PDB file of C-alpha atoms and ligand atoms in Angstrom:
ATOM      1  CA  MET A 230     -26.258  31.689   8.730  1.00  0.00           C
ATOM      2  CA  LYS A 231     -26.138  28.679   7.704  1.00  0.00           C
ATOM      3  CA  PRO A 232     -23.797  27.741   4.335  1.00  0.00           C
ATOM      4  CA  SER A 233     -25.222  27.498   1.154  1.00  0.00           C
ATOM      5  CA  ALA A 234     -24.838  25.995  -2.455  1.00  0.00           C
ATOM      6  CA  LEU A 235     -25.018  27.889  -5.905  1.00  0.00           C
ATOM      7  CA  VAL A 236     -25.855  25.243  -8.562  1.00  0.00           C
ATOM      8  CA  THR A 237     -25.416  26.741 -12.300  1.00  0.00           C
ATOM      9  CA  GLY A 238     -27.390  25.953 -14.740  1.00  0.00           C
ATOM     10  CA  ALA A 239     -30.437  24.628 -12.669  1.00  0.00           C
ATOM     11  CA  SER A 240     -33.701  25.295 -13.736  1.00  0.00           C
ATOM     12  CA  ARG A 241     -33.371  22.108 -16.323  1.00  0.00           C
ATOM     13  CA  GLY A 242     -31.818  18.722 -16.308  1.00  0.00           C
ATOM     14  CA  ILE A 243     -29.042  17.521 -14.547  1.00  0.00           C
ATOM     15  CA  GLY A 244     -28.712  20.971 -12.295  1.00  0.00           C
ATOM     16  CA  ARG A 245     -32.357  20.914 -11.500  1.00  0.00           C
ATOM     17  CA  ALA A 246     -31.848  17.185 -10.290  1.00  0.00           C
ATOM     18  CA  VAL A 247     -28.274  18.160  -8.185  1.00  0.00           C
ATOM     19  CA  ALA A 248     -30.450  21.325  -6.587  1.00  0.00           C
ATOM     20  CA  GLN A 249     -33.315  18.925  -5.723  1.00  0.00           C
ATOM     21  CA  ALA A 250     -30.936  16.590  -4.138  1.00  0.00           C
ATOM     22  CA  LEU A 251     -28.850  19.007  -2.247  1.00  0.00           C
ATOM     23  CA  ALA A 252     -32.360  20.392  -0.679  1.00  0.00           C
ATOM     24  CA  GLN A 253     -32.819  17.056   0.405  1.00  0.00           C
ATOM     25  CA  GLU A 254     -29.439  17.006   2.038  1.00  0.00           C
ATOM     26  CA  GLY A 255     -30.653  20.286   3.671  1.00  0.00           C
ATOM     27  CA  TRP A 256     -28.346  22.758   2.008  1.00  0.00           C
ATOM     28  CA  PRO A 257     -30.067  26.121   0.941  1.00  0.00           C
ATOM     29  CA  VAL A 258     -29.668  26.276  -2.883  1.00  0.00           C
ATOM     30  CA  CYS A 259     -29.379  29.328  -5.222  1.00  0.00           C
ATOM     31  CA  VAL A 260     -30.521  27.737  -8.492  1.00  0.00           C
ATOM     32  CA  ASN A 261     -28.752  29.931 -11.358  1.00  0.00           C
ATOM     33  CA  TYR A 262     -30.442  30.065 -14.967  1.00  0.00           C
ATOM     34  CA  LEU A 263     -30.218  31.534 -18.028  1.00  0.00           C
ATOM     35  CA  GLU A 264     -33.422  32.132 -19.951  1.00  0.00           C
ATOM     36  CA  ARG A 265     -36.349  29.928 -18.581  1.00  0.00           C
ATOM     37  CA  GLN A 266     -37.050  31.913 -15.084  1.00  0.00           C
ATOM     38  CA  ASP A 267     -40.250  29.977 -15.137  1.00  0.00           C
ATOM     39  CA  GLU A 268     -38.779  26.287 -14.656  1.00  0.00           C
ATOM     40  CA  ALA A 269     -36.576  28.482 -11.978  1.00  0.00           C
ATOM     41  CA  ASP A 270     -39.377  30.180 -10.111  1.00  0.00           C
ATOM     42  CA  SER A 271     -41.334  26.606 -10.083  1.00  0.00           C
ATOM     43  CA  LEU A 272     -37.990  24.680  -8.500  1.00  0.00           C
ATOM     44  CA  VAL A 273     -37.977  27.442  -5.591  1.00  0.00           C
ATOM     45  CA  ARG A 274     -41.323  26.621  -4.859  1.00  0.00           C
ATOM     46  CA  GLU A 275     -40.810  23.154  -4.612  1.00  0.00           C
ATOM     47  CA  LEU A 276     -38.299  23.339  -2.520  1.00  0.00           C
ATOM     48  CA  GLN A 277     -39.762  26.010  -0.524  1.00  0.00           C
ATOM     49  CA  ALA A 278     -42.925  24.264   0.381  1.00  0.00           C
ATOM     50  CA  GLN A 279     -40.364  21.203   1.411  1.00  0.00           C
ATOM     51  CA  GLY A 280     -39.628  23.658   3.920  1.00  0.00           C
ATOM     52  CA  GLY A 281     -36.004  24.287   2.215  1.00  0.00           C
ATOM     53  CA  LEU A 282     -34.311  27.584   1.994  1.00  0.00           C
ATOM     54  CA  ALA A 283     -33.883  28.451  -2.364  1.00  0.00           C
ATOM     55  CA  MET A 284     -33.991  31.406  -4.078  1.00  0.00           C
ATOM     56  CA  ALA A 285     -33.403  31.951  -8.064  1.00  0.00           C
ATOM     57  CA  CYS A 286     -30.934  33.900  -9.731  1.00  0.00           C
ATOM     58  CA  ARG A 287     -30.431  34.532 -13.275  1.00  0.00           C
ATOM     59  CA  ALA A 288     -27.193  34.896 -14.611  1.00  0.00           C
ATOM     60  CA  ASP A 289     -25.144  34.228 -17.654  1.00  0.00           C
ATOM     61  CA  VAL A 290     -22.105  32.732 -16.466  1.00  0.00           C
ATOM     62  CA  SER A 291     -19.854  33.894 -19.129  1.00  0.00           C
ATOM     63  CA  ASP A 292     -20.452  37.389 -17.386  1.00  0.00           C
ATOM     64  CA  ARG A 293     -18.206  37.699 -14.369  1.00  0.00           C
ATOM     65  CA  ARG A 294     -19.803  40.313 -12.976  1.00  0.00           C
ATOM     66  CA  ALA A 295     -23.268  38.889 -13.256  1.00  0.00           C
ATOM     67  CA  VAL A 296     -21.796  35.832 -11.254  1.00  0.00           C
ATOM     68  CA  GLU A 297     -19.959  38.208  -8.909  1.00  0.00           C
ATOM     69  CA  ALA A 298     -23.840  39.649  -7.803  1.00  0.00           C
ATOM     70  CA  MET A 299     -25.544  36.297  -8.055  1.00  0.00           C
ATOM     71  CA  VAL A 300     -22.543  35.279  -5.110  1.00  0.00           C
ATOM     72  CA  GLN A 301     -23.455  37.979  -3.207  1.00  0.00           C
ATOM     73  CA  ALA A 302     -27.065  37.565  -3.939  1.00  0.00           C
ATOM     74  CA  ALA A 303     -26.878  34.416  -2.574  1.00  0.00           C
ATOM     75  CA  ALA A 304     -24.620  35.140   0.533  1.00  0.00           C
ATOM     76  CA  ASP A 305     -26.889  37.858   1.841  1.00  0.00           C
ATOM     77  CA  THR A 306     -29.906  35.432   1.190  1.00  0.00           C
ATOM     78  CA  LEU A 307     -29.229  32.533   2.047  1.00  0.00           C
ATOM     79  CA  GLY A 308     -25.627  32.494   3.091  1.00  0.00           C
ATOM     80  CA  PRO A 309     -21.897  32.484   1.909  1.00  0.00           C
ATOM     81  CA  VAL A 310     -21.527  29.757  -0.932  1.00  0.00           C
ATOM     82  CA  GLU A 311     -19.750  27.012   0.302  1.00  0.00           C
ATOM     83  CA  LEU A 312     -20.695  24.601  -2.302  1.00  0.00           C
ATOM     84  CA  LEU A 313     -20.347  25.191  -5.641  1.00  0.00           C
ATOM     85  CA  VAL A 314     -21.801  22.903  -8.610  1.00  0.00           C
ATOM     86  CA  ASN A 315     -20.324  24.337 -12.160  1.00  0.00           C
ATOM     87  CA  ASN A 316     -23.096  22.612 -13.642  1.00  0.00           C
ATOM     88  CA  ALA A 317     -24.441  25.340 -16.726  1.00  0.00           C
ATOM     89  CA  GLY A 318     -23.267  24.201 -20.212  1.00  0.00           C
ATOM     90  CA  ILE A 319     -23.817  24.120 -24.075  1.00  0.00           C
ATOM     91  CA  ALA A 320     -23.317  21.718 -26.609  1.00  0.00           C
ATOM     92  CA  GLN A 321     -22.541  22.385 -29.920  1.00  0.00           C
ATOM     93  CA  TYR A 322     -22.705  19.781 -32.854  1.00  0.00           C
ATOM     94  CA  GLY A 323     -20.686  19.721 -36.020  1.00  0.00           C
ATOM     95  CA  LEU A 324     -17.870  19.313 -37.583  1.00  0.00           C
ATOM     96  CA  PHE A 325     -15.263  20.884 -36.284  1.00  0.00           C
ATOM     97  CA  GLN A 326     -14.294  22.735 -40.106  1.00  0.00           C
ATOM     98  CA  ASP A 327     -17.839  24.396 -39.735  1.00  0.00           C
ATOM     99  CA  ILE A 328     -17.426  26.277 -36.388  1.00  0.00           C
ATOM    100  CA  THR A 329     -17.500  29.861 -36.513  1.00  0.00           C
ATOM    101  CA  ASP A 330     -15.440  32.504 -34.193  1.00  0.00           C
ATOM    102  CA  ALA A 331     -18.817  33.184 -32.413  1.00  0.00           C
ATOM    103  CA  GLU A 332     -19.711  29.330 -31.559  1.00  0.00           C
ATOM    104  CA  TRP A 333     -16.195  28.677 -30.487  1.00  0.00           C
ATOM    105  CA  ASN A 334     -15.919  32.040 -28.334  1.00  0.00           C
ATOM    106  CA  ARG A 335     -19.135  31.086 -26.983  1.00  0.00           C
ATOM    107  CA  ILE A 336     -18.757  27.484 -26.003  1.00  0.00           C
ATOM    108  CA  LEU A 337     -15.475  28.565 -24.238  1.00  0.00           C
ATOM    109  CA  ALA A 338     -17.377  31.313 -22.625  1.00  0.00           C
ATOM    110  CA  VAL A 339     -19.906  29.314 -20.821  1.00  0.00           C
ATOM    111  CA  ASN A 340     -18.533  26.145 -20.512  1.00  0.00           C
ATOM    112  CA  LEU A 341     -14.917  27.072 -19.195  1.00  0.00           C
ATOM    113  CA  THR A 342     -14.576  30.959 -18.503  1.00  0.00           C
ATOM    114  CA  GLY A 343     -18.564  30.321 -16.621  1.00  0.00           C
ATOM    115  CA  PRO A 344     -16.794  28.258 -13.899  1.00  0.00           C
ATOM    116  CA  ARG A 345     -13.945  30.192 -14.210  1.00  0.00           C
ATOM    117  CA  ASN A 346     -16.060  33.138 -12.859  1.00  0.00           C
ATOM    118  CA  ALA A 347     -18.281  31.533 -10.350  1.00  0.00           C
ATOM    119  CA  VAL A 348     -15.121  29.705  -8.952  1.00  0.00           C
ATOM    120  CA  GLN A 349     -13.429  33.060  -8.543  1.00  0.00           C
ATOM    121  CA  ALA A 350     -16.689  34.718  -7.453  1.00  0.00           C
ATOM    122  CA  VAL A 351     -16.916  32.098  -3.989  1.00  0.00           C
ATOM    123  CA  LEU A 352     -13.138  31.791  -3.469  1.00  0.00           C
ATOM    124  CA  PRO A 353     -12.599  34.732  -1.023  1.00  0.00           C
ATOM    125  CA  HIS A 354     -15.089  33.349   1.419  1.00  0.00           C
ATOM    126  CA  MET A 355     -13.913  29.605   1.305  1.00  0.00           C
ATOM    127  CA  ILE A 356     -10.278  30.703   1.246  1.00  0.00           C
ATOM    128  CA  ARG A 357     -11.138  32.802   4.925  1.00  0.00           C
ATOM    129  CA  GLU A 358     -13.078  30.051   6.299  1.00  0.00           C
ATOM    130  CA  LYS A 359     -10.748  27.264   4.975  1.00  0.00           C
ATOM    131  CA  ARG A 360     -13.650  25.220   3.902  1.00  0.00           C
ATOM    132  CA  GLY A 361     -15.425  24.363   0.941  1.00  0.00           C
ATOM    133  CA  GLY A 362     -16.231  22.154  -2.157  1.00  0.00           C
ATOM    134  CA  ILE A 363     -16.051  22.769  -5.501  1.00  0.00           C
ATOM    135  CA  ILE A 364     -17.831  20.232  -8.274  1.00  0.00           C
ATOM    136  CA  SER A 365     -17.657  20.431 -11.986  1.00  0.00           C
ATOM    137  CA  ILE A 366     -19.699  18.493 -14.545  1.00  0.00           C
ATOM    138  CA  SER A 367     -17.407  17.335 -17.346  1.00  0.00           C
ATOM    139  CA  SER A 368     -18.456  14.980 -19.697  1.00  0.00           C
ATOM    140  CA  ILE A 369     -17.112  11.506 -21.117  1.00  0.00           C
ATOM    141  CA  TRP A 370     -16.630  13.033 -24.057  1.00  0.00           C
ATOM    142  CA  GLY A 371     -13.878  15.136 -22.048  1.00  0.00           C
ATOM    143  CA  LEU A 372     -12.461  12.204 -21.376  1.00  0.00           C
ATOM    144  CA  ARG A 373     -12.127  10.243 -24.743  1.00  0.00           C
ATOM    145  CA  GLY A 374     -13.081  12.898 -27.325  1.00  0.00           C
ATOM    146  CA  ALA A 375     -16.090  13.007 -29.643  1.00  0.00           C
ATOM    147  CA  SER A 376     -16.294  13.325 -33.410  1.00  0.00           C
ATOM    148  CA  CYS A 377     -18.378  16.537 -34.074  1.00  0.00           C
ATOM    149  CA  GLU A 378     -18.444  18.035 -30.801  1.00  0.00           C
ATOM    150  CA  ALA A 379     -14.416  19.363 -30.543  1.00  0.00           C
ATOM    151  CA  ALA A 380     -15.262  22.220 -29.047  1.00  0.00           C
ATOM    152  CA  TYR A 381     -17.451  20.855 -26.250  1.00  0.00           C
ATOM    153  CA  ALA A 382     -15.099  17.978 -25.713  1.00  0.00           C
ATOM    154  CA  ALA A 383     -12.195  20.416 -25.561  1.00  0.00           C
ATOM    155  CA  THR A 384     -14.019  22.516 -22.779  1.00  0.00           C
ATOM    156  CA  LYS A 385     -14.843  19.264 -20.931  1.00  0.00           C
ATOM    157  CA  ALA A 386     -11.376  18.143 -21.125  1.00  0.00           C
ATOM    158  CA  ALA A 387     -10.269  21.458 -20.021  1.00  0.00           C
ATOM    159  CA  LEU A 388     -12.554  21.350 -16.960  1.00  0.00           C
ATOM    160  CA  ILE A 389     -11.092  18.427 -15.739  1.00  0.00           C
ATOM    161  CA  GLY A 390      -7.899  20.002 -15.733  1.00  0.00           C
ATOM    162  CA  LEU A 391      -8.794  23.002 -14.123  1.00  0.00           C
ATOM    163  CA  THR A 392     -10.019  20.599 -11.316  1.00  0.00           C
ATOM    164  CA  ARG A 393      -6.900  19.055 -10.466  1.00  0.00           C
ATOM    165  CA  SER A 394      -4.731  21.941 -10.866  1.00  0.00           C
ATOM    166  CA  LEU A 395      -7.489  23.606  -8.146  1.00  0.00           C
ATOM    167  CA  ALA A 396      -7.368  20.638  -6.180  1.00  0.00           C
ATOM    168  CA  LEU A 397      -4.046  21.381  -5.574  1.00  0.00           C
ATOM    169  CA  GLU A 398      -4.072  24.620  -5.111  1.00  0.00           C
ATOM    170  CA  LEU A 399      -6.652  25.089  -2.981  1.00  0.00           C
ATOM    171  CA  ALA A 400      -6.179  21.769  -0.532  1.00  0.00           C
ATOM    172  CA  PRO A 401      -4.242  24.019   1.508  1.00  0.00           C
ATOM    173  CA  SER A 402      -7.155  26.242   1.714  1.00  0.00           C
ATOM    174  CA  GLY A 403      -9.304  22.953   2.937  1.00  0.00           C
ATOM    175  CA  ILE A 404     -11.227  23.062  -0.138  1.00  0.00           C
ATOM    176  CA  ARG A 405     -12.080  19.829  -2.010  1.00  0.00           C
ATOM    177  CA  VAL A 406     -12.202  20.137  -5.652  1.00  0.00           C
ATOM    178  CA  ASN A 407     -13.732  17.449  -8.369  1.00  0.00           C
ATOM    179  CA  CYS A 408     -15.577  16.526 -11.035  1.00  0.00           C
ATOM    180  CA  VAL A 409     -18.231  14.513 -12.475  1.00  0.00           C
ATOM    181  CA  ALA A 410     -18.175  13.004 -15.906  1.00  0.00           C
ATOM    182  CA  PRO A 411     -21.292  12.238 -16.883  1.00  0.00           C
ATOM    183  CA  GLY A 412     -22.287   9.609 -19.736  1.00  0.00           C
ATOM    184  CA  CYS A 413     -25.466  10.041 -21.769  1.00  0.00           C
ATOM    185  CA  ILE A 414     -28.160  11.305 -19.293  1.00  0.00           C
ATOM    186  CA  GLU A 415     -31.890  11.611 -20.280  1.00  0.00           C
ATOM    187  CA  THR A 416     -32.244  15.603 -20.700  1.00  0.00           C
ATOM    188  CA  ASP A 417     -32.985  18.425 -23.543  1.00  0.00           C
ATOM    189  CA  MET A 418     -29.362  18.076 -24.285  1.00  0.00           C
ATOM    190  CA  VAL A 419     -29.359  14.785 -25.951  1.00  0.00           C
ATOM    191  CA  ARG A 420     -33.316  15.076 -26.645  1.00  0.00           C
ATOM    192  CA  VAL A 421     -32.298  17.021 -29.747  1.00  0.00           C
ATOM    193  CA  LEU A 422     -29.964  14.077 -30.741  1.00  0.00           C
ATOM    194  CA  SER A 423     -31.700  11.937 -33.779  1.00  0.00           C
ATOM    195  CA  ALA A 424     -33.703   9.190 -32.831  1.00  0.00           C
ATOM    196  CA  ASP A 425     -31.202   6.859 -34.099  1.00  0.00           C
ATOM    197  CA  THR A 426     -28.337   8.634 -32.652  1.00  0.00           C
ATOM    198  CA  GLN A 427     -29.829   8.100 -28.937  1.00  0.00           C
ATOM    199  CA  ALA A 428     -30.352   4.499 -30.095  1.00  0.00           C
ATOM    200  CA  MET A 429     -26.983   3.751 -30.557  1.00  0.00           C
ATOM    201  CA  LEU A 430     -26.115   5.677 -27.448  1.00  0.00           C
ATOM    202  CA  VAL A 431     -27.951   3.347 -25.637  1.00  0.00           C
ATOM    203  CA  ASN A 432     -26.531   0.284 -27.337  1.00  0.00           C
ATOM    204  CA  GLU A 433     -22.692   1.536 -26.922  1.00  0.00           C
ATOM    205  CA  THR A 434     -23.909   1.986 -22.740  1.00  0.00           C
ATOM    206  CA  PRO A 435     -22.768  -1.636 -21.301  1.00  0.00           C
ATOM    207  CA  LEU A 436     -26.035  -0.560 -18.346  1.00  0.00           C
ATOM    208  CA  GLY A 437     -28.334  -0.437 -21.510  1.00  0.00           C
ATOM    209  CA  ARG A 438     -29.712   2.845 -20.631  1.00  0.00           C
ATOM    210  CA  PHE A 439     -29.454   6.643 -20.453  1.00  0.00           C
ATOM    211  CA  GLY A 440     -28.920   7.789 -16.890  1.00  0.00           C
ATOM    212  CA  THR A 441     -30.958  10.150 -15.490  1.00  0.00           C
ATOM    213  CA  PRO A 442     -30.261  13.667 -13.964  1.00  0.00           C
ATOM    214  CA  ALA A 443     -30.789  11.995 -10.299  1.00  0.00           C
ATOM    215  CA  ASP A 444     -28.116   9.499 -11.334  1.00  0.00           C
ATOM    216  CA  ILE A 445     -25.590  12.547 -11.757  1.00  0.00           C
ATOM    217  CA  ALA A 446     -26.965  14.257  -8.373  1.00  0.00           C
ATOM    218  CA  ASN A 447     -26.295  11.272  -5.990  1.00  0.00           C
ATOM    219  CA  THR A 448     -23.040  11.822  -7.486  1.00  0.00           C
ATOM    220  CA  VAL A 449     -22.704  15.131  -6.466  1.00  0.00           C
ATOM    221  CA  VAL A 450     -24.463  14.520  -3.535  1.00  0.00           C
ATOM    222  CA  PHE A 451     -21.840  12.014  -2.679  1.00  0.00           C
ATOM    223  CA  LEU A 452     -18.678  14.312  -3.429  1.00  0.00           C
ATOM    224  CA  ALA A 453     -19.999  16.909  -1.445  1.00  0.00           C
ATOM    225  CA  SER A 454     -20.744  14.927   1.378  1.00  0.00           C
ATOM    226  CA  GLU A 455     -18.351  14.298   4.232  1.00  0.00           C
ATOM    227  CA  LYS A 456     -18.162  10.556   3.401  1.00  0.00           C
ATOM    228  CA  ALA A 457     -15.720  12.098   0.478  1.00  0.00           C
ATOM    229  CA  GLY A 458     -13.773  14.028   3.104  1.00  0.00           C
ATOM    230  CA  PHE A 459     -10.765  12.346   1.567  1.00  0.00           C
ATOM    231  CA  ILE A 460     -11.067  13.005  -1.744  1.00  0.00           C
ATOM    232  CA  THR A 461     -10.236  15.813  -4.270  1.00  0.00           C
ATOM    233  CA  GLY A 462      -8.738  16.074  -7.479  1.00  0.00           C
ATOM    234  CA  GLN A 463     -10.779  13.272  -8.874  1.00  0.00           C
ATOM    235  CA  VAL A 464     -12.636  12.531 -11.766  1.00  0.00           C
ATOM    236  CA  LEU A 465     -16.129  10.621 -10.558  1.00  0.00           C
ATOM    237  CA  THR A 466     -17.663   9.024 -14.177  1.00  0.00           C
ATOM    238  CA  ALA A 467     -21.316   8.042 -14.110  1.00  0.00           C
ATOM    239  CA  ASP A 468     -21.947   6.905 -17.281  1.00  0.00           C
ATOM    240  CA  GLY A 469     -23.341   2.971 -17.100  1.00  0.00           C
ATOM    241  CA  GLY A 470     -20.019   1.943 -18.100  1.00  0.00           C
ATOM    242  CA  PHE A 471     -19.548   4.008 -21.279  1.00  0.00           C
ATOM    243  CA  VAL A 472     -16.214   4.494 -20.687  1.00  0.00           C
ATOM    244  CA  VAL A 473     -14.271   1.519 -18.937  1.00  0.00           C
TER     245      VAL A 473
HETATM  246  P1  LIG B 185     -29.635  21.275 -20.388  1.00  0.00           P
HETATM  247  O1  LIG B 185     -30.984  20.186 -19.995  1.00  0.00           O
HETATM  248  O2  LIG B 185     -29.447  21.635 -21.701  1.00  0.00           O
HETATM  249  O3  LIG B 185     -29.755  22.432 -19.161  1.00  0.00           O
HETATM  250  C1  LIG B 185     -28.692  23.120 -19.394  1.00  0.00           C
HETATM  251  C2  LIG B 185     -28.799  24.591 -17.643  1.00  0.00           C
HETATM  252  O4  LIG B 185     -27.838  24.965 -18.183  1.00  0.00           O
HETATM  253  C3  LIG B 185     -30.182  25.427 -18.042  1.00  0.00           C
HETATM  254  O5  LIG B 185     -30.859  25.426 -16.632  1.00  0.00           O
HETATM  255  C4  LIG B 185     -29.885  26.650 -18.582  1.00  0.00           C
HETATM  256  O6  LIG B 185     -30.496  27.441 -18.433  1.00  0.00           O
HETATM  257  C5  LIG B 185     -28.376  26.663 -18.295  1.00  0.00           C
HETATM  258  N1  LIG B 185     -27.547  27.311 -18.895  1.00  0.00           N
HETATM  259  C6  LIG B 185     -27.230  27.039 -20.226  1.00  0.00           C
HETATM  260  N2  LIG B 185     -26.501  28.264 -20.516  1.00  0.00           N
HETATM  261  C7  LIG B 185     -25.941  28.706 -19.573  1.00  0.00           C
HETATM  262  C8  LIG B 185     -25.379  30.576 -19.206  1.00  0.00           C
HETATM  263  N3  LIG B 185     -24.740  30.887 -19.968  1.00  0.00           N
HETATM  264  N4  LIG B 185     -25.658  30.623 -17.950  1.00  0.00           N
HETATM  265  C9  LIG B 185     -26.493  29.897 -17.111  1.00  0.00           C
HETATM  266  N5  LIG B 185     -27.116  29.140 -16.723  1.00  0.00           N
HETATM  267  C10 LIG B 185     -27.012  28.331 -18.264  1.00  0.00           C
HETATM  268  O7  LIG B 185     -28.079  20.572 -20.017  1.00  0.00           O
HETATM  269  P2  LIG B 185     -28.146  18.858 -18.801  1.00  0.00           P
HETATM  270  O8  LIG B 185     -27.868  18.078 -20.131  1.00  0.00           O
HETATM  271  O9  LIG B 185     -28.840  19.068 -17.912  1.00  0.00           O
HETATM  272  O10 LIG B 185     -26.236  19.085 -18.808  1.00  0.00           O
HETATM  273  C11 LIG B 185     -25.806  20.125 -17.816  1.00  0.00           C
HETATM  274  C12 LIG B 185     -24.239  19.974 -17.840  1.00  0.00           C
HETATM  275  O11 LIG B 185     -23.894  18.628 -17.599  1.00  0.00           O
HETATM  276  C13 LIG B 185     -23.732  20.655 -18.717  1.00  0.00           C
HETATM  277  O12 LIG B 185     -22.356  21.596 -18.284  1.00  0.00           O
HETATM  278  C14 LIG B 185     -23.370  19.090 -19.920  1.00  0.00           C
HETATM  279  O13 LIG B 185     -21.966  19.931 -20.693  1.00  0.00           O
HETATM  280  C15 LIG B 185     -22.901  18.356 -18.841  1.00  0.00           C
HETATM  281  N6  LIG B 185     -23.447  17.082 -19.340  1.00  0.00           N
HETATM  282  C16 LIG B 185     -24.642  16.712 -20.053  1.00  0.00           C
HETATM  283  C17 LIG B 185     -24.302  15.014 -20.603  1.00  0.00           C
HETATM  284  C18 LIG B 185     -26.072  14.931 -20.632  1.00  0.00           C
HETATM  285  O14 LIG B 185     -26.302  13.620 -21.547  1.00  0.00           O
HETATM  286  N7  LIG B 185     -26.747  15.490 -20.690  1.00  0.00           N
HETATM  287  C19 LIG B 185     -23.755  14.688 -20.376  1.00  0.00           C
HETATM  288  C20 LIG B 185     -22.447  14.782 -19.930  1.00  0.00           C
HETATM  289  C21 LIG B 185     -22.446  15.970 -19.506  1.00  0.00           C
HETATM  290  P3  LIG B 185     -31.933  27.897 -19.123  1.00  0.00           P
HETATM  291  O15 LIG B 185     -33.007  26.758 -18.986  1.00  0.00           O
HETATM  292  O16 LIG B 185     -32.313  28.834 -18.277  1.00  0.00           O
HETATM  293  O17 LIG B 185     -32.023  28.215 -20.578  1.00  0.00           O
END
């Protein structure tokens, strides 16, 4: 069986584009989702119609048992997972003082414990085979901080620390671990912002536009490829020049 790729949160937005791009590169792809089964199923049909191997799998990434079951299902159906893209994430806007325990715990559970769960689930095979790739989607807010998105920015900064640490720990096993830090990308996560905020963010982006999900997918494809074979522990920023 060929190895497969698991993309968390692939029903919409950046994850969907990543799954499409990896399938184009020939990867069998497990399309993880939480609520939008319709979107995940339509993506799987699209990838299969193009001759690819794909399956949809519902799992809340914060649920360790569900993630382990998903990794096993992907291995059984598509092939062992040798590329993990930790993309599933949620944002939360508001003053730091107003964040409730429930909100704080949920954002950490999805954005940080989720990647932990997924990495731990895929590692046994990768370590045994001494190959594999792990790419996590952080954010420019994890690099520079963001007013009214403190919890989100904290999780995204933590992902960078996790990436660098795992890169060092897993390099002897031939596993590369990298991170992408997108700027403002046109997805549902950004569409919830007011028109004024969106205009301000475009204005602050030197290239003068929001990024597309495909812009990030192309970055992930590069990091996953042999062309990036000597790259590990890095944060590749794709943000139109927002953080320079
Ligand atoms: P999005 O459009 O809101 O899509 C989020 C995806 O994550 C959906 O597929 C959703 O599944 C899934 N998801 C949410 N919670 C989940 C959970 N607990 N378990 C499994 N899947 C879950 O988000 P996006 O803008 O594409 O963002 C993708 C990633 O990029 C996130 O990590 C985000 O923080 C990061 N990012 C985004 C931007 C941006 O400007 N958009 C910038 C920097 C970084 P359902 O559809 O089933 O609900």
